[in-house]
mmCIF file of C-alpha atoms and ligand atoms in Angstrom:
data_model
loop_
_atom_site.group_PDB
_atom_site.id
_atom_site.type_symbol
_atom_site.label_atom_id
_atom_site.label_comp_id
_atom_site.label_asym_id
_atom_site.label_seq_id
_atom_site.Cartn_x
_atom_site.Cartn_y
_atom_site.Cartn_z
ATOM 1 C CA MET A 185 -19.056 -39.102 -51.568
ATOM 2 C CA SER A 186 -18.048 -40.612 -48.207
ATOM 3 C CA TYR A 187 -14.849 -41.754 -46.582
ATOM 4 C CA ARG A 188 -14.494 -43.760 -43.385
ATOM 5 C CA LEU A 189 -11.445 -43.772 -41.138
ATOM 6 C CA ILE A 190 -10.388 -45.214 -37.828
ATOM 7 C CA LEU A 191 -8.959 -42.739 -35.324
ATOM 8 C CA SER A 192 -7.109 -45.190 -33.106
ATOM 9 C CA ASP A 193 -6.205 -42.616 -30.432
ATOM 10 C CA GLU A 194 -6.370 -38.880 -29.778
ATOM 11 C CA ALA A 195 -3.123 -38.308 -31.666
ATOM 12 C CA ALA A 196 -4.706 -39.860 -34.756
ATOM 13 C CA THR A 197 -7.725 -37.596 -34.329
ATOM 14 C CA GLN A 198 -5.410 -34.597 -34.167
ATOM 15 C CA ALA A 199 -3.475 -35.738 -37.245
ATOM 16 C CA VAL A 200 -6.639 -36.113 -39.299
ATOM 17 C CA SER A 201 -8.119 -32.824 -38.099
ATOM 18 C CA ALA A 202 -4.845 -31.090 -39.002
ATOM 19 C CA GLN A 203 -4.898 -32.658 -42.444
ATOM 20 C CA LEU A 204 -8.487 -31.542 -42.985
ATOM 21 C CA ALA A 205 -7.616 -28.039 -41.738
ATOM 22 C CA GLN A 206 -5.166 -27.584 -44.605
ATOM 23 C CA LEU A 207 -7.920 -28.318 -47.127
ATOM 24 C CA LEU A 208 -10.509 -25.884 -45.766
ATOM 25 C CA PRO A 209 -10.998 -22.516 -47.450
ATOM 26 C CA GLY A 210 -11.806 -19.397 -45.427
ATOM 27 C CA ARG A 211 -15.504 -20.020 -45.762
ATOM 28 C CA ALA A 212 -17.064 -23.428 -45.060
ATOM 29 C CA LEU A 213 -19.713 -25.033 -42.874
ATOM 30 C CA LEU A 214 -18.941 -28.311 -41.087
ATOM 31 C CA TYR A 215 -21.421 -30.379 -39.099
ATOM 32 C CA LEU A 216 -19.896 -32.581 -36.374
ATOM 33 C CA GLU A 217 -22.265 -35.366 -35.368
ATOM 34 C CA GLY A 218 -22.070 -38.301 -32.985
ATOM 35 C CA PRO A 219 -22.951 -39.222 -29.393
ATOM 36 C CA LEU A 220 -21.766 -37.485 -26.212
ATOM 37 C CA GLY A 221 -18.022 -37.882 -25.796
ATOM 38 C CA ALA A 222 -17.473 -39.161 -29.339
ATOM 39 C CA GLY A 223 -14.772 -36.559 -29.986
ATOM 40 C CA LYS A 224 -16.467 -33.612 -31.733
ATOM 41 C CA THR A 225 -14.771 -31.001 -29.527
ATOM 42 C CA THR A 226 -11.469 -32.884 -29.624
ATOM 43 C CA PHE A 227 -11.618 -32.837 -33.421
ATOM 44 C CA SER A 228 -12.533 -29.129 -33.446
ATOM 45 C CA ARG A 229 -9.645 -28.398 -31.085
ATOM 46 C CA GLY A 230 -7.238 -30.156 -33.462
ATOM 47 C CA LEU A 231 -8.569 -28.109 -36.373
ATOM 48 C CA LEU A 232 -8.237 -24.827 -34.493
ATOM 49 C CA HIS A 233 -4.705 -25.557 -33.336
ATOM 50 C CA ALA A 234 -3.674 -26.644 -36.821
ATOM 51 C CA LEU A 235 -4.997 -23.332 -38.145
ATOM 52 C CA GLY A 236 -2.831 -21.395 -35.714
ATOM 53 C CA HIS A 237 -4.928 -20.897 -32.572
ATOM 54 C CA LYS A 238 -2.551 -21.006 -29.601
ATOM 55 C CA GLY A 239 -4.814 -20.987 -26.566
ATOM 56 C CA ALA A 240 -7.369 -23.332 -25.072
ATOM 57 C CA VAL A 241 -10.428 -24.561 -26.947
ATOM 58 C CA LYS A 242 -13.293 -25.033 -24.552
ATOM 59 C CA SER A 243 -16.586 -26.613 -25.374
ATOM 60 C CA PRO A 244 -19.167 -23.904 -26.216
ATOM 61 C CA THR A 245 -21.915 -25.959 -24.538
ATOM 62 C CA TYR A 246 -23.214 -23.034 -22.460
ATOM 63 C CA THR A 247 -22.267 -20.109 -24.672
ATOM 64 C CA LEU A 248 -23.585 -21.874 -27.841
ATOM 65 C CA VAL A 249 -20.811 -20.264 -29.865
ATOM 66 C CA GLU A 250 -17.151 -19.422 -29.344
ATOM 67 C CA PRO A 251 -15.480 -17.079 -31.858
ATOM 68 C CA TYR A 252 -11.808 -17.369 -32.868
ATOM 69 C CA GLN A 253 -10.215 -14.521 -34.791
ATOM 70 C CA LEU A 254 -7.031 -15.968 -36.263
ATOM 71 C CA ALA A 255 -4.441 -14.118 -38.313
ATOM 72 C CA THR A 256 -5.768 -15.457 -41.593
ATOM 73 C CA ARG A 257 -9.361 -16.369 -40.890
ATOM 74 C CA GLN A 258 -12.432 -16.161 -38.673
ATOM 75 C CA ILE A 259 -13.771 -19.334 -37.069
ATOM 76 C CA TYR A 260 -17.018 -19.872 -35.154
ATOM 77 C CA HIS A 261 -17.317 -23.027 -33.063
ATOM 78 C CA PHE A 262 -20.896 -23.923 -32.081
ATOM 79 C CA ASP A 263 -22.306 -26.526 -29.732
ATOM 80 C CA LEU A 264 -26.090 -26.651 -30.073
ATOM 81 C CA TYR A 265 -26.666 -29.423 -27.526
ATOM 82 C CA ARG A 266 -28.531 -27.121 -25.163
ATOM 83 C CA LEU A 267 -30.594 -25.429 -27.815
ATOM 84 C CA THR A 268 -34.266 -26.024 -27.128
ATOM 85 C CA ASP A 269 -35.555 -24.375 -30.305
ATOM 86 C CA PRO A 270 -33.649 -23.656 -33.540
ATOM 87 C CA GLU A 271 -35.112 -20.117 -33.358
ATOM 88 C CA GLU A 272 -32.759 -19.365 -30.467
ATOM 89 C CA LEU A 273 -30.057 -19.221 -33.112
ATOM 90 C CA GLU A 274 -31.834 -16.210 -34.556
ATOM 91 C CA PHE A 275 -31.644 -14.423 -31.182
ATOM 92 C CA ILE A 276 -27.880 -14.908 -30.892
ATOM 93 C CA GLY A 277 -27.348 -13.478 -34.371
ATOM 94 C CA GLY A 278 -26.986 -16.827 -36.077
ATOM 95 C CA ARG A 279 -27.711 -15.438 -39.512
ATOM 96 C CA ASP A 280 -24.657 -13.179 -39.319
ATOM 97 C CA TYR A 281 -22.391 -16.022 -38.273
ATOM 98 C CA PHE A 282 -23.482 -18.301 -41.079
ATOM 99 C CA SER A 283 -23.410 -15.634 -43.780
ATOM 100 C CA ALA A 284 -19.960 -14.364 -42.748
ATOM 101 C CA ASP A 285 -16.756 -15.224 -44.557
ATOM 102 C CA ALA A 286 -15.887 -17.681 -41.843
ATOM 103 C CA LEU A 287 -15.303 -21.303 -41.066
ATOM 104 C CA CYS A 288 -18.241 -22.554 -38.972
ATOM 105 C CA LEU A 289 -17.916 -25.767 -36.955
ATOM 106 C CA VAL A 290 -21.225 -26.989 -35.553
ATOM 107 C CA GLU A 291 -21.550 -29.725 -32.924
ATOM 108 C CA TRP A 292 -25.059 -31.152 -32.496
ATOM 109 C CA PRO A 293 -26.391 -29.651 -35.757
ATOM 110 C CA GLU A 294 -29.471 -31.879 -35.363
ATOM 111 C CA ARG A 295 -30.722 -29.298 -32.795
ATOM 112 C CA GLY A 296 -30.569 -26.506 -35.343
ATOM 113 C CA VAL A 297 -32.506 -28.158 -38.159
ATOM 114 C CA GLY A 298 -34.646 -25.591 -39.942
ATOM 115 C CA PHE A 299 -32.290 -22.746 -39.175
ATOM 116 C CA LEU A 300 -28.852 -24.008 -40.135
ATOM 117 C CA PRO A 301 -27.798 -23.686 -43.767
ATOM 118 C CA PRO A 302 -26.771 -26.952 -45.444
ATOM 119 C CA ALA A 303 -23.270 -28.171 -44.599
ATOM 120 C CA ASP A 304 -20.345 -28.522 -46.960
ATOM 121 C CA LEU A 305 -19.014 -31.414 -44.943
ATOM 122 C CA GLN A 306 -20.668 -33.680 -42.419
ATOM 123 C CA LEU A 307 -18.388 -35.497 -39.958
ATOM 124 C CA GLN A 308 -19.859 -38.470 -38.147
ATOM 125 C CA LEU A 309 -17.849 -39.588 -35.103
ATOM 126 C CA ASP A 310 -18.638 -42.814 -33.284
ATOM 127 C CA TYR A 311 -17.119 -45.033 -30.633
ATOM 128 C CA ASP A 312 -15.109 -47.825 -32.215
ATOM 129 C CA VAL A 313 -16.571 -51.079 -30.873
ATOM 130 C CA GLU A 314 -13.102 -52.679 -30.990
ATOM 131 C CA ASP A 315 -11.648 -50.161 -28.495
ATOM 132 C CA PRO A 316 -14.257 -47.635 -27.337
ATOM 133 C CA GLU A 317 -11.943 -46.156 -24.717
ATOM 134 C CA HIS A 318 -9.295 -44.921 -27.159
ATOM 135 C CA SER A 319 -10.553 -45.353 -30.674
ATOM 136 C CA ARG A 320 -13.214 -43.668 -32.805
ATOM 137 C CA THR A 321 -14.572 -44.054 -36.307
ATOM 138 C CA LEU A 322 -14.947 -41.002 -38.483
ATOM 139 C CA THR A 323 -17.063 -40.891 -41.602
ATOM 140 C CA LEU A 324 -16.713 -37.839 -43.816
ATOM 141 C CA HIS A 325 -19.650 -37.010 -46.064
ATOM 142 C CA GLY A 326 -19.179 -34.427 -48.786
ATOM 143 C CA MET A 327 -22.448 -32.470 -49.030
ATOM 144 C CA SER A 328 -21.490 -29.748 -51.521
ATOM 145 C CA PRO A 329 -19.048 -29.503 -54.440
ATOM 146 C CA LEU A 330 -16.480 -28.125 -51.951
ATOM 147 C CA GLY A 331 -17.167 -30.893 -49.427
ATOM 148 C CA ARG A 332 -16.981 -33.600 -52.078
ATOM 149 C CA SER A 333 -13.641 -32.359 -53.373
ATOM 150 C CA ILE A 334 -12.265 -32.298 -49.811
ATOM 151 C CA VAL A 335 -13.426 -35.863 -49.176
ATOM 152 C CA ALA A 336 -11.902 -36.975 -52.476
ATOM 153 C CA THR A 337 -8.560 -35.416 -51.507
ATOM 154 C CA MET A 338 -8.639 -36.950 -48.013
ATOM 155 C CA SER A 339 -9.426 -40.383 -49.357
ATOM 156 C CA VAL A 340 -6.566 -40.485 -51.853
ATOM 157 C CA ASP A 341 -3.966 -39.121 -49.447
ATOM 158 C CA LYS A 342 -2.351 -42.248 -48.076
ATOM 159 C CA LYS A 343 -0.073 -40.318 -45.746
ATOM 160 C CA LEU A 344 -2.787 -40.389 -43.102
ATOM 161 C CA SER A 345 -1.669 -41.693 -39.746
ATOM 162 C CA ALA A 346 -5.036 -43.353 -39.305
ATOM 163 C CA ASP A 347 -5.911 -46.659 -40.957
ATOM 164 C CA GLU A 348 -8.475 -46.882 -43.679
ATOM 165 C CA LYS A 349 -11.277 -49.311 -43.074
HETATM 166 N N1 ATP B 601 -9.477 -41.413 -30.701
HETATM 167 C C1 ATP B 601 -10.037 -40.431 -29.964
HETATM 168 N N2 ATP B 601 -10.384 -39.261 -30.551
HETATM 169 C C2 ATP B 601 -10.956 -38.265 -29.832
HETATM 170 N N3 ATP B 601 -11.238 -38.348 -28.501
HETATM 171 C C3 ATP B 601 -10.906 -39.481 -27.871
HETATM 172 C C4 ATP B 601 -10.311 -40.563 -28.572
HETATM 173 N N4 ATP B 601 -10.114 -41.568 -27.693
HETATM 174 C C5 ATP B 601 -10.573 -41.127 -26.516
HETATM 175 N N5 ATP B 601 -11.036 -39.890 -26.597
HETATM 176 C C6 ATP B 601 -11.620 -39.143 -25.466
HETATM 177 O O1 ATP B 601 -12.992 -38.977 -25.731
HETATM 178 C C7 ATP B 601 -13.437 -37.738 -25.201
HETATM 179 C C8 ATP B 601 -14.047 -36.908 -26.319
HETATM 180 O O2 ATP B 601 -14.613 -35.773 -25.743
HETATM 181 P P1 ATP B 601 -15.178 -34.568 -26.586
HETATM 182 O O3 ATP B 601 -15.487 -33.494 -25.621
HETATM 183 O O4 ATP B 601 -14.262 -34.283 -27.711
HETATM 184 O O5 ATP B 601 -16.524 -35.219 -27.164
HETATM 185 P P2 ATP B 601 -17.770 -34.497 -27.843
HETATM 186 O O6 ATP B 601 -18.181 -35.377 -28.972
HETATM 187 O O7 ATP B 601 -17.432 -33.089 -28.151
HETATM 188 O O8 ATP B 601 -18.875 -34.580 -26.691
HETATM 189 P P3 ATP B 601 -20.166 -33.638 -26.447
HETATM 190 O O9 ATP B 601 -21.299 -34.226 -27.227
HETATM 191 O O10 ATP B 601 -20.392 -33.748 -24.961
HETATM 192 O O11 ATP B 601 -19.835 -32.225 -26.884
HETATM 193 C C9 ATP B 601 -12.225 -37.046 -24.587
HETATM 194 O O12 ATP B 601 -12.233 -37.327 -23.205
HETATM 195 C C10 ATP B 601 -11.063 -37.741 -25.264
HETATM 196 O O13 ATP B 601 -9.921 -37.778 -24.442
HETATM 197 MG MG1 MG B 602 -18.315 -31.282 -27.623
#
């Protein structure tokens, strides 16, 4: 189950991340994939703000993980770009993060293969060849029963501000 969208500017990215936020239960694992600068952190920021986080959302490139304790849920935002070995996740207590009742957002999950549990939802962000400066494509892949039901809901909701391709 997949669904592809065009995010024509950052506002569209925020609108879609906010829509997805409303569909996520307290516990889920999302992989955010795509090249440098594709918009993985921007999308994560939109999700966190839509879920009630008020402050800044910085990229956890150096810290590997940034925790957010919100009123109604726990969120862990990972960026594994600088991981040299998936085992490093063990040293930072990765098992606890991924077994917690939390929403885990993981940028660069490719670097954690072998350690990371399977995702519910995989988000693939890419530069839109038509307008790479402002526009991105997003493909949502449902990888679990939860992920598939979320993708199904997103794909039938025509109130999206982004265009369907
Ligand atoms: N439609 C769009 N959606 C999201 N970001 C956009 C869009 N158009 C332009 N941008 C810009 O693209 C950049 C995305 O940066 P961001 O840090 O989110 O990427 P990233 O995928 O997390 O990169 P990295 O792999 O380095 O972590 C930002 O500078 C943002 O302003
Ligand atoms: Mg990032």
